[in-house]
Amino acid sequence: MTPHLVILADDLTGAADAAASFAQAGLRTVVALSLAEAGFSEKNPTSFEVLSLSTDSRQVEAGEAARRVHQAVDWLRQNGFESPGTFFYKKIDSLLRGHPAVELAAMLDALGFDRALVAPAFPAQGRLTLAGQQVIGTGRAACQIDLGEIFGTPPGPGAEPQANPARIHWLPLGQVRQGWLADQPGLYIADAESEADLEALAHRMAEQGFHLACGSAGLARALQRVAFHPAGRTPPASRLARARLAARSVLVVAGSHAPALARQVEAARRSGIRVVVPGPSFLEEATFRPEELAYALALAGTLRSGQPAILTTAGLPLSPLGDEQVAERLAAVAGWMVEARLVGGLVLTGGDTATAVCRRLGASLIELHGEPMPGIAAGVLLDGPHAGLPVITKAGAFECDLKMLIEHF
């Protein structure tokens, strides 16, 4: 079956959060860790309706990121994951990290499309787009990112929102709300400060026959509400997931450097959840065996008692080993806990950490079951020796209550 929607994201948590609302609406939704691991037509012959694929390209150079997007589109075509009715979505980070413009350009080129709507706002997570600026947070803590610097030259004060020589069409709030016409090729970059704005954009995009949109999970959620709402569907349930959780604990693996995550971990600690932080050797030693480390034994003891626990490097200094190796070490500890049958569910925060843990567990696919909070994805591992293990993924910078995520299971 050809999917109705194909999402390309630059990391795993992004691929999951953009797809979560479609699963919540009852659409069969599958997330693939990377292109190398996406050959699931043989592993999983069951039909699906939404495919979300991570190109794992946020941390690579721009040229390599473009190459991976081209490769992904070529692979999708070669394997029959495209039809005239397929809609494509380029998921970008709401903080505009990575290479959003380069990857979108590569996707346009690979698909042969000449236009796309770009709307990175995610109001539910405090990300708004106003006058061509991505605004994150409120008050003194707010910061702004100039979309003109990311995608092209923004219009000056009072300028008409017409296409500039770079084929950028700026859509200010007034035009978003009153209606706009996509009568020229190019990128239509839109302001939005509410869910209603994003839904208005999704409506106009659908009416005008767009086949590609680019945004955060905010626009993806609006697109689902406007164009992907099957009647009578309910989110899938997992008897296996419930059976696992009846007897085992939830483990949170939190590996992001985001200040928001450090605050969330501290709040969870104050609420009574056990937080386990590795010692300095975890970030410094060249060799690593989790079963030799005291903190891993303490973590195992908490999980064995039936209590949830958080394993985290939040708040620790950057490691000279690099983020990827630290993520692999967190994954090794998590894998040891799962293999010891101490874990009934995982909460994975940060794209590198989520990818590393899934790979450590031999999983290449996640079937999503829903969206417990905006931008938070819940599902189960679909393949590998731990298939059926419940998993929640979260971008490290997204705001949420970790205790509530644990209780979601």
CSV table of C-alpha atoms in Angstrom, one decimal:
chain,number,residue,atom,x,y,z
A,1,MET,CA,0.0,0.0,0.0
A,2,THR,CA,1.4,3.4,-0.9
A,3,PRO,CA,1.3,5.8,2.1
A,4,HIS,CA,-0.9,8.8,2.0
A,5,LEU,CA,1.7,10.9,3.7
A,6,VAL,CA,5.5,10.7,3.7
A,7,ILE,CA,7.5,12.8,6.2
A,8,LEU,CA,11.2,13.4,6.1
A,9,ALA,CA,12.9,14.7,9.3
A,10,ASP,CA,16.5,15.3,10.2
A,11,ASP,CA,16.4,13.3,13.4
A,12,LEU,CA,14.4,10.5,15.1
A,13,THR,CA,12.4,12.6,17.6
A,14,GLY,CA,11.5,15.0,14.8
A,15,ALA,CA,10.2,12.2,12.6
A,16,ALA,CA,8.1,10.9,15.5
A,17,ASP,CA,6.7,14.2,16.8
A,18,ALA,CA,5.6,15.2,13.3
A,19,ALA,CA,3.8,11.9,12.8
A,20,ALA,CA,2.3,11.4,16.2
A,21,SER,CA,-1.0,13.3,15.6
A,22,PHE,CA,-1.7,11.1,12.6
A,23,ALA,CA,-1.4,8.0,14.7
A,24,GLN,CA,-3.7,9.7,17.3
A,25,ALA,CA,-6.3,10.1,14.6
A,26,GLY,CA,-6.2,6.3,13.9
A,27,LEU,CA,-3.9,6.2,10.8
A,28,ARG,CA,-1.4,3.4,10.7
A,29,THR,CA,1.9,5.3,11.3
A,30,VAL,CA,5.4,3.9,11.1
A,31,VAL,CA,8.7,5.7,11.9
A,32,ALA,CA,12.0,4.5,10.5
A,33,LEU,CA,15.2,5.3,12.3
A,34,SER,CA,17.1,6.0,9.1
A,35,LEU,CA,17.2,5.2,5.4
A,36,ALA,CA,19.7,2.4,6.0
A,37,GLU,CA,17.1,0.8,8.3
A,38,ALA,CA,13.9,1.6,6.3
A,39,GLY,CA,13.7,-1.5,4.1
A,40,PHE,CA,10.8,-2.7,6.1
A,41,SER,CA,8.6,-3.9,3.2
A,42,GLU,CA,10.0,-7.4,3.9
A,43,LYS,CA,10.2,-7.1,7.7
A,44,ASN,CA,6.7,-5.7,8.0
A,45,PRO,CA,4.3,-6.5,5.2
A,46,THR,CA,1.3,-5.0,7.1
A,47,SER,CA,0.0,-1.9,5.3
A,48,PHE,CA,0.6,1.5,6.6
A,49,GLU,CA,-0.7,5.0,5.8
A,50,VAL,CA,1.9,7.4,7.2
A,51,LEU,CA,5.6,6.8,6.8
A,52,SER,CA,8.0,9.1,8.7
A,53,LEU,CA,11.7,8.7,8.0
A,54,SER,CA,14.7,10.2,9.7
A,55,THR,CA,17.6,11.1,7.4
A,56,ASP,CA,19.8,11.4,10.6
A,57,SER,CA,21.2,14.6,9.0
A,58,ARG,CA,21.0,17.3,11.6
A,59,GLN,CA,24.6,17.0,12.7
A,60,VAL,CA,26.3,16.5,9.3
A,61,GLU,CA,27.6,19.1,6.9
A,62,ALA,CA,25.1,20.8,4.6
A,63,GLY,CA,26.2,19.0,1.4
A,64,GLU,CA,25.9,15.6,3.1
A,65,ALA,CA,22.4,16.6,4.5
A,66,ALA,CA,21.3,17.4,0.9
A,67,ARG,CA,22.7,14.2,-0.4
A,68,ARG,CA,20.8,12.2,2.2
A,69,VAL,CA,17.5,13.9,1.4
A,70,HIS,CA,18.0,13.2,-2.3
A,71,GLN,CA,18.9,9.6,-1.5
A,72,ALA,CA,15.8,9.2,0.7
A,73,VAL,CA,13.5,10.5,-2.1
A,74,ASP,CA,15.1,8.2,-4.6
A,75,TRP,CA,14.7,5.2,-2.3
A,76,LEU,CA,11.1,6.0,-1.7
A,77,ARG,CA,10.4,6.1,-5.5
A,78,GLN,CA,12.4,3.0,-6.2
A,79,ASN,CA,10.4,1.1,-3.6
A,80,GLY,CA,7.0,2.3,-4.6
A,81,PHE,CA,6.3,4.7,-1.8
A,82,GLU,CA,5.0,7.4,-4.1
A,83,SER,CA,1.8,7.8,-6.0
A,84,PRO,CA,0.0,10.9,-7.5
A,85,GLY,CA,-2.0,11.3,-4.3
A,86,THR,CA,0.9,11.1,-1.9
A,87,PHE,CA,1.6,14.2,0.2
A,88,PHE,CA,5.1,15.0,1.3
A,89,TYR,CA,6.2,16.8,4.5
A,90,LYS,CA,9.6,18.2,5.2
A,91,LYS,CA,9.8,18.3,9.0
A,92,ILE,CA,12.2,20.9,10.3
A,93,ASP,CA,13.2,21.8,13.8
A,94,SER,CA,11.1,24.6,15.4
A,95,LEU,CA,14.4,26.1,16.7
A,96,LEU,CA,15.7,25.9,13.1
A,97,ARG,CA,18.7,23.8,14.0
A,98,GLY,CA,20.4,21.7,11.3
A,99,HIS,CA,20.0,22.6,7.6
A,100,PRO,CA,16.3,23.4,7.1
A,101,ALA,CA,16.7,25.5,3.9
A,102,VAL,CA,19.3,23.1,2.3
A,103,GLU,CA,17.2,20.0,3.0
A,104,LEU,CA,14.0,21.6,1.7
A,105,ALA,CA,15.7,22.7,-1.5
A,106,ALA,CA,17.0,19.2,-1.9
A,107,MET,CA,13.6,17.7,-1.4
A,108,LEU,CA,12.0,20.1,-3.9
A,109,ASP,CA,14.7,19.2,-6.5
A,110,ALA,CA,14.4,15.5,-5.9
A,111,LEU,CA,10.6,15.5,-6.2
A,112,GLY,CA,10.5,17.9,-9.1
A,113,PHE,CA,8.1,20.3,-7.3
A,114,ASP,CA,8.2,24.0,-7.8
A,115,ARG,CA,6.6,25.3,-4.7
A,116,ALA,CA,6.2,24.6,-1.0
A,117,LEU,CA,4.5,26.2,2.1
A,118,VAL,CA,6.9,26.9,4.9
A,119,ALA,CA,5.5,27.4,8.4
A,120,PRO,CA,7.8,26.5,11.3
A,121,ALA,CA,5.5,27.8,14.1
A,122,PHE,CA,4.5,25.5,16.9
A,123,PRO,CA,2.3,27.5,19.3
A,124,ALA,CA,1.7,24.5,21.6
A,125,GLN,CA,5.4,24.6,22.4
A,126,GLY,CA,5.8,28.4,22.5
A,127,ARG,CA,7.2,28.8,19.0
A,128,LEU,CA,5.6,31.6,17.0
A,129,THR,CA,6.4,33.1,13.6
A,130,LEU,CA,5.8,36.9,13.4
A,131,ALA,CA,7.0,39.3,10.7
A,132,GLY,CA,9.4,36.7,9.4
A,133,GLN,CA,10.9,36.0,12.8
A,134,GLN,CA,10.7,32.7,14.7
A,135,VAL,CA,10.0,33.7,18.2
A,136,ILE,CA,10.8,31.2,21.0
A,137,GLY,CA,9.5,31.8,24.5
A,138,THR,CA,8.1,34.9,26.1
A,139,GLY,CA,9.2,37.9,28.1
A,140,ARG,CA,12.9,38.5,28.8
A,141,ALA,CA,13.7,34.9,28.0
A,142,ALA,CA,12.3,35.2,24.5
A,143,CYS,CA,14.7,34.9,21.5
A,144,GLN,CA,14.2,35.4,17.8
A,145,ILE,CA,15.6,33.7,14.7
A,146,ASP,CA,15.4,35.6,11.4
A,147,LEU,CA,13.8,33.3,8.8
A,148,GLY,CA,15.3,35.6,6.1
A,149,GLU,CA,18.7,34.5,7.2
A,150,ILE,CA,17.7,30.9,7.0
A,151,PHE,CA,15.7,30.8,3.7
A,152,GLY,CA,16.3,34.2,2.0
A,153,THR,CA,16.1,38.0,2.3
A,154,PRO,CA,13.1,39.1,4.4
A,155,PRO,CA,10.8,42.0,3.3
A,156,GLY,CA,11.6,45.4,4.8
A,157,PRO,CA,9.1,47.4,6.9
A,158,GLY,CA,5.9,48.0,5.1
A,159,ALA,CA,7.0,46.0,2.0
A,160,GLU,CA,4.5,44.1,0.0
A,161,PRO,CA,4.7,40.3,0.5
A,162,GLN,CA,5.7,39.6,-3.1
A,163,ALA,CA,8.3,37.2,-4.3
A,164,ASN,CA,11.8,38.5,-4.2
A,165,PRO,CA,14.6,37.5,-6.6
A,166,ALA,CA,15.2,34.4,-4.5
A,167,ARG,CA,11.6,33.3,-5.2
A,168,ILE,CA,10.5,33.8,-1.6
A,169,HIS,CA,6.9,34.8,-0.9
A,170,TRP,CA,6.3,36.2,2.5
A,171,LEU,CA,2.8,35.7,4.1
A,172,PRO,CA,2.3,38.0,7.0
A,173,LEU,CA,-0.5,37.3,9.6
A,174,GLY,CA,-3.1,39.4,7.8
A,175,GLN,CA,-2.7,37.5,4.6
A,176,VAL,CA,-2.6,34.2,6.4
A,177,ARG,CA,-6.0,35.0,7.9
A,178,GLN,CA,-7.6,36.7,4.9
A,179,GLY,CA,-6.4,34.3,2.2
A,180,TRP,CA,-3.5,34.0,-0.2
A,181,LEU,CA,-2.9,32.8,-3.7
A,182,ALA,CA,0.1,30.6,-4.7
A,183,ASP,CA,0.2,31.6,-8.3
A,184,GLN,CA,4.0,31.6,-8.7
A,185,PRO,CA,6.7,29.1,-8.1
A,186,GLY,CA,8.8,29.4,-4.9
A,187,LEU,CA,8.6,29.1,-1.1
A,188,TYR,CA,5.6,30.6,0.7
A,189,ILE,CA,6.9,31.4,4.1
A,190,ALA,CA,4.1,32.1,6.6
A,191,ASP,CA,3.6,33.8,9.9
A,192,ALA,CA,1.5,32.0,12.5
A,193,GLU,CA,0.8,32.6,16.2
A,194,SER,CA,-2.0,30.2,16.9
A,195,GLU,CA,-3.4,26.8,16.0
A,196,ALA,CA,-6.1,28.6,14.0
A,197,ASP,CA,-3.5,30.3,11.8
A,198,LEU,CA,-1.8,27.0,11.1
A,199,GLU,CA,-5.2,25.4,10.2
A,200,ALA,CA,-6.0,28.3,7.9
A,201,LEU,CA,-2.6,27.7,6.1
A,202,ALA,CA,-3.3,24.0,5.8
A,203,HIS,CA,-6.8,24.7,4.3
A,204,ARG,CA,-5.4,27.1,1.7
A,205,MET,CA,-2.6,24.7,0.9
A,206,ALA,CA,-5.0,21.9,0.3
A,207,GLU,CA,-7.3,24.0,-1.8
A,208,GLN,CA,-4.5,25.1,-4.0
A,209,GLY,CA,-3.1,21.6,-4.7
A,210,PHE,CA,0.2,21.7,-2.8
A,211,HIS,CA,2.0,18.4,-2.6
A,212,LEU,CA,4.8,19.5,-0.2
A,213,ALA,CA,4.8,21.4,3.0
A,214,CYS,CA,7.7,22.3,5.4
A,215,GLY,CA,7.3,23.0,9.1
A,216,SER,CA,7.6,21.7,12.6
A,217,ALA,CA,5.1,19.4,14.3
A,218,GLY,CA,2.8,22.4,14.6
A,219,LEU,CA,1.9,22.6,10.9
A,220,ALA,CA,1.9,18.8,10.7
A,221,ARG,CA,-0.8,18.6,13.5
A,222,ALA,CA,-2.8,21.3,11.6
A,223,LEU,CA,-2.5,19.3,8.4
A,224,GLN,CA,-3.8,16.2,10.1
A,225,ARG,CA,-6.9,18.0,11.5
A,226,VAL,CA,-7.6,19.6,8.1
A,227,ALA,CA,-6.8,16.8,5.6
A,228,PHE,CA,-6.1,13.5,7.4
A,229,HIS,CA,-9.0,12.7,9.7
A,230,PRO,CA,-10.5,9.3,8.9
A,231,ALA,CA,-14.0,8.8,10.3
A,232,GLY,CA,-14.5,6.3,13.0
A,233,ARG,CA,-10.9,5.5,13.6
A,234,THR,CA,-9.4,5.2,17.1
A,235,PRO,CA,-5.7,5.0,18.1
A,236,PRO,CA,-4.3,1.5,18.0
A,237,ALA,CA,-4.0,-0.3,21.4
A,238,SER,CA,-1.3,-2.7,22.4
A,239,ARG,CA,-2.1,-5.7,24.6
A,240,LEU,CA,1.6,-6.6,24.6
A,241,ALA,CA,2.5,-3.1,25.9
A,242,ARG,CA,-0.1,-3.3,28.7
A,243,ALA,CA,1.2,-6.8,29.6
A,244,ARG,CA,4.8,-5.6,29.9
A,245,LEU,CA,3.9,-2.6,32.0
A,246,ALA,CA,1.8,-4.6,34.4
A,247,ALA,CA,5.0,-6.0,35.9
A,248,ARG,CA,7.9,-3.7,35.0
A,249,SER,CA,9.0,-0.1,35.5
A,250,VAL,CA,9.4,2.9,33.2
A,251,LEU,CA,12.9,4.1,32.4
A,252,VAL,CA,13.5,7.7,31.2
A,253,VAL,CA,16.8,8.1,29.2
A,254,ALA,CA,17.5,11.8,29.0
A,255,GLY,CA,20.6,12.7,27.0
A,256,SER,CA,19.9,16.2,25.6
A,257,HIS,CA,21.9,19.4,26.6
A,258,ALA,CA,18.7,21.5,26.4
A,259,PRO,CA,18.2,23.7,29.4
A,260,ALA,CA,14.5,22.8,29.3
A,261,LEU,CA,15.3,19.1,29.9
A,262,ALA,CA,17.5,19.9,32.9
A,263,ARG,CA,14.6,21.8,34.4
A,264,GLN,CA,12.2,18.9,33.7
A,265,VAL,CA,14.6,16.4,35.3
A,266,GLU,CA,14.9,18.5,38.4
A,267,ALA,CA,11.2,18.9,38.7
A,268,ALA,CA,10.8,15.1,38.4
A,269,ARG,CA,13.4,14.7,41.1
A,270,ARG,CA,11.5,17.0,43.4
A,271,SER,CA,8.3,15.0,42.7
A,272,GLY,CA,10.0,11.9,44.1
A,273,ILE,CA,11.2,10.1,41.0
A,274,ARG,CA,14.7,8.6,41.3
A,275,VAL,CA,17.2,10.4,39.1
A,276,VAL,CA,20.5,8.6,38.3
A,277,VAL,CA,23.4,10.7,37.0
A,278,PRO,CA,26.6,8.9,35.8
A,279,GLY,CA,29.9,9.9,37.4
A,280,PRO,CA,32.6,11.8,35.6
A,281,SER,CA,34.2,8.6,34.3
A,282,PHE,CA,31.1,8.1,32.1
A,283,LEU,CA,32.1,11.2,30.1
A,284,GLU,CA,35.8,10.7,30.1
A,285,GLU,CA,37.0,7.1,30.1
A,286,ALA,CA,37.9,5.5,26.8
A,287,THR,CA,36.5,2.0,27.9
A,288,PHE,CA,33.1,1.4,29.3
A,289,ARG,CA,31.2,-1.5,30.9
A,290,PRO,CA,27.9,-0.5,32.4
A,291,GLU,CA,27.7,-3.5,34.8
A,292,GLU,CA,30.9,-2.4,36.5
A,293,LEU,CA,29.5,1.1,37.4
A,294,ALA,CA,27.8,1.8,40.7
A,295,TYR,CA,25.2,4.1,39.3
A,296,ALA,CA,24.0,1.4,36.9
A,297,LEU,CA,23.5,-1.0,39.9
A,298,ALA,CA,21.6,1.8,41.7
A,299,LEU,CA,19.4,2.2,38.6
A,300,ALA,CA,18.8,-1.5,38.4
A,301,GLY,CA,17.8,-1.6,42.1
A,302,THR,CA,15.2,1.2,41.6
A,303,LEU,CA,13.7,-0.5,38.5
A,304,ARG,CA,13.7,-3.9,40.2
A,305,SER,CA,11.7,-2.4,43.1
A,306,GLY,CA,8.9,-1.4,40.6
A,307,GLN,CA,9.7,2.3,40.7
A,308,PRO,CA,10.4,4.5,37.6
A,309,ALA,CA,13.8,6.1,37.2
A,310,ILE,CA,15.6,8.7,35.1
A,311,LEU,CA,19.0,8.1,33.6
A,312,THR,CA,20.4,11.4,32.5
A,313,THR,CA,23.5,13.5,31.6
A,314,ALA,CA,21.4,16.7,31.8
A,315,GLY,CA,23.4,19.3,33.6
A,316,LEU,CA,26.8,17.6,33.1
A,317,PRO,CA,29.6,19.3,31.2
A,318,LEU,CA,30.1,18.5,27.5
A,319,SER,CA,32.1,15.3,27.0
A,320,PRO,CA,35.4,15.2,25.0
A,321,LEU,CA,34.1,11.9,23.7
A,322,GLY,CA,31.4,13.7,21.7
A,323,ASP,CA,27.6,13.6,21.8
A,324,GLU,CA,27.3,10.4,19.7
A,325,GLN,CA,29.5,8.3,22.0
A,326,VAL,CA,27.8,9.6,25.1
A,327,ALA,CA,24.4,8.7,23.5
A,328,GLU,CA,25.8,5.2,22.8
A,329,ARG,CA,26.9,4.8,26.4
A,330,LEU,CA,23.4,5.8,27.7
A,331,ALA,CA,22.0,3.3,25.2
A,332,ALA,CA,24.3,0.6,26.5
A,333,VAL,CA,23.0,1.1,30.1
A,334,ALA,CA,19.4,1.3,28.9
A,335,GLY,CA,19.9,-1.9,26.9
A,336,TRP,CA,21.3,-3.7,29.9
A,337,MET,CA,18.2,-2.8,31.9
A,338,VAL,CA,15.9,-3.9,29.2
A,339,GLU,CA,17.7,-7.2,28.7
A,340,ALA,CA,17.6,-7.8,32.4
A,341,ARG,CA,13.8,-7.6,32.1
A,342,LEU,CA,13.6,-4.6,34.4
A,343,VAL,CA,11.9,-2.2,32.0
A,344,GLY,CA,8.3,-2.1,30.8
A,345,GLY,CA,8.4,1.2,29.0
A,346,LEU,CA,11.0,3.8,27.8
A,347,VAL,CA,10.9,7.5,27.6
A,348,LEU,CA,13.6,8.7,25.2
A,349,THR,CA,14.5,12.4,25.1
A,350,GLY,CA,16.8,13.9,22.5
A,351,GLY,CA,17.2,12.6,18.9
A,352,ASP,CA,20.7,11.2,19.3
A,353,THR,CA,19.7,9.4,22.5
A,354,ALA,CA,16.5,8.0,21.0
A,355,THR,CA,18.3,6.7,18.0
A,356,ALA,CA,21.1,5.1,20.0
A,357,VAL,CA,18.8,3.3,22.4
A,358,CYS,CA,16.6,1.9,19.5
A,359,ARG,CA,19.7,0.7,17.7
A,360,ARG,CA,21.1,-0.9,20.9
A,361,LEU,CA,17.8,-2.8,21.2
A,362,GLY,CA,18.0,-4.0,17.6
A,363,ALA,CA,15.0,-1.9,16.5
A,364,SER,CA,14.7,0.0,13.2
A,365,LEU,CA,11.0,0.8,13.3
A,366,ILE,CA,8.6,2.4,15.7
A,367,GLU,CA,4.8,2.0,15.2
A,368,LEU,CA,3.2,5.1,16.7
A,369,HIS,CA,0.0,4.8,18.7
A,370,GLY,CA,-0.7,8.4,19.7
A,371,GLU,CA,0.3,11.8,21.0
A,372,PRO,CA,0.0,12.1,24.8
A,373,MET,CA,1.0,15.8,24.6
A,374,PRO,CA,1.6,18.2,21.7
A,375,GLY,CA,4.8,17.1,20.0
A,376,ILE,CA,5.3,14.0,22.1
A,377,ALA,CA,5.0,10.6,20.3
A,378,ALA,CA,4.0,7.3,21.9
A,379,GLY,CA,4.3,3.9,20.3
A,380,VAL,CA,6.0,0.5,20.4
A,381,LEU,CA,9.1,-0.9,18.9
A,382,LEU,CA,8.0,-2.8,15.8
A,383,ASP,CA,10.9,-5.1,15.1
A,384,GLY,CA,13.9,-6.6,16.8
A,385,PRO,CA,14.2,-8.8,19.9
A,386,HIS,CA,12.2,-6.3,22.0
A,387,ALA,CA,9.3,-5.8,19.5
A,388,GLY,CA,6.3,-4.5,21.4
A,389,LEU,CA,8.2,-2.6,24.0
A,390,PRO,CA,6.4,0.7,24.6
A,391,VAL,CA,8.3,3.9,23.8
A,392,ILE,CA,7.7,7.6,24.1
A,393,THR,CA,10.0,10.0,22.3
A,394,LYS,CA,10.5,13.7,23.0
A,395,ALA,CA,12.7,16.4,21.6
A,396,GLY,CA,15.0,17.6,24.4
A,397,ALA,CA,14.0,21.2,24.0
A,398,PHE,CA,10.2,20.6,24.2
A,399,GLU,CA,8.5,21.5,27.4
A,400,CYS,CA,6.6,18.8,29.3
A,401,ASP,CA,6.2,17.2,32.7
A,402,LEU,CA,8.3,14.0,32.8
A,403,LYS,CA,6.2,12.6,35.6
A,404,MET,CA,3.1,12.9,33.4
A,405,LEU,CA,4.9,11.1,30.6
A,406,ILE,CA,5.8,8.3,33.0
A,407,GLU,CA,2.2,8.1,34.2
A,408,HIS,CA,0.9,8.0,30.6
A,409,PHE,CA,2.1,4.4,30.4
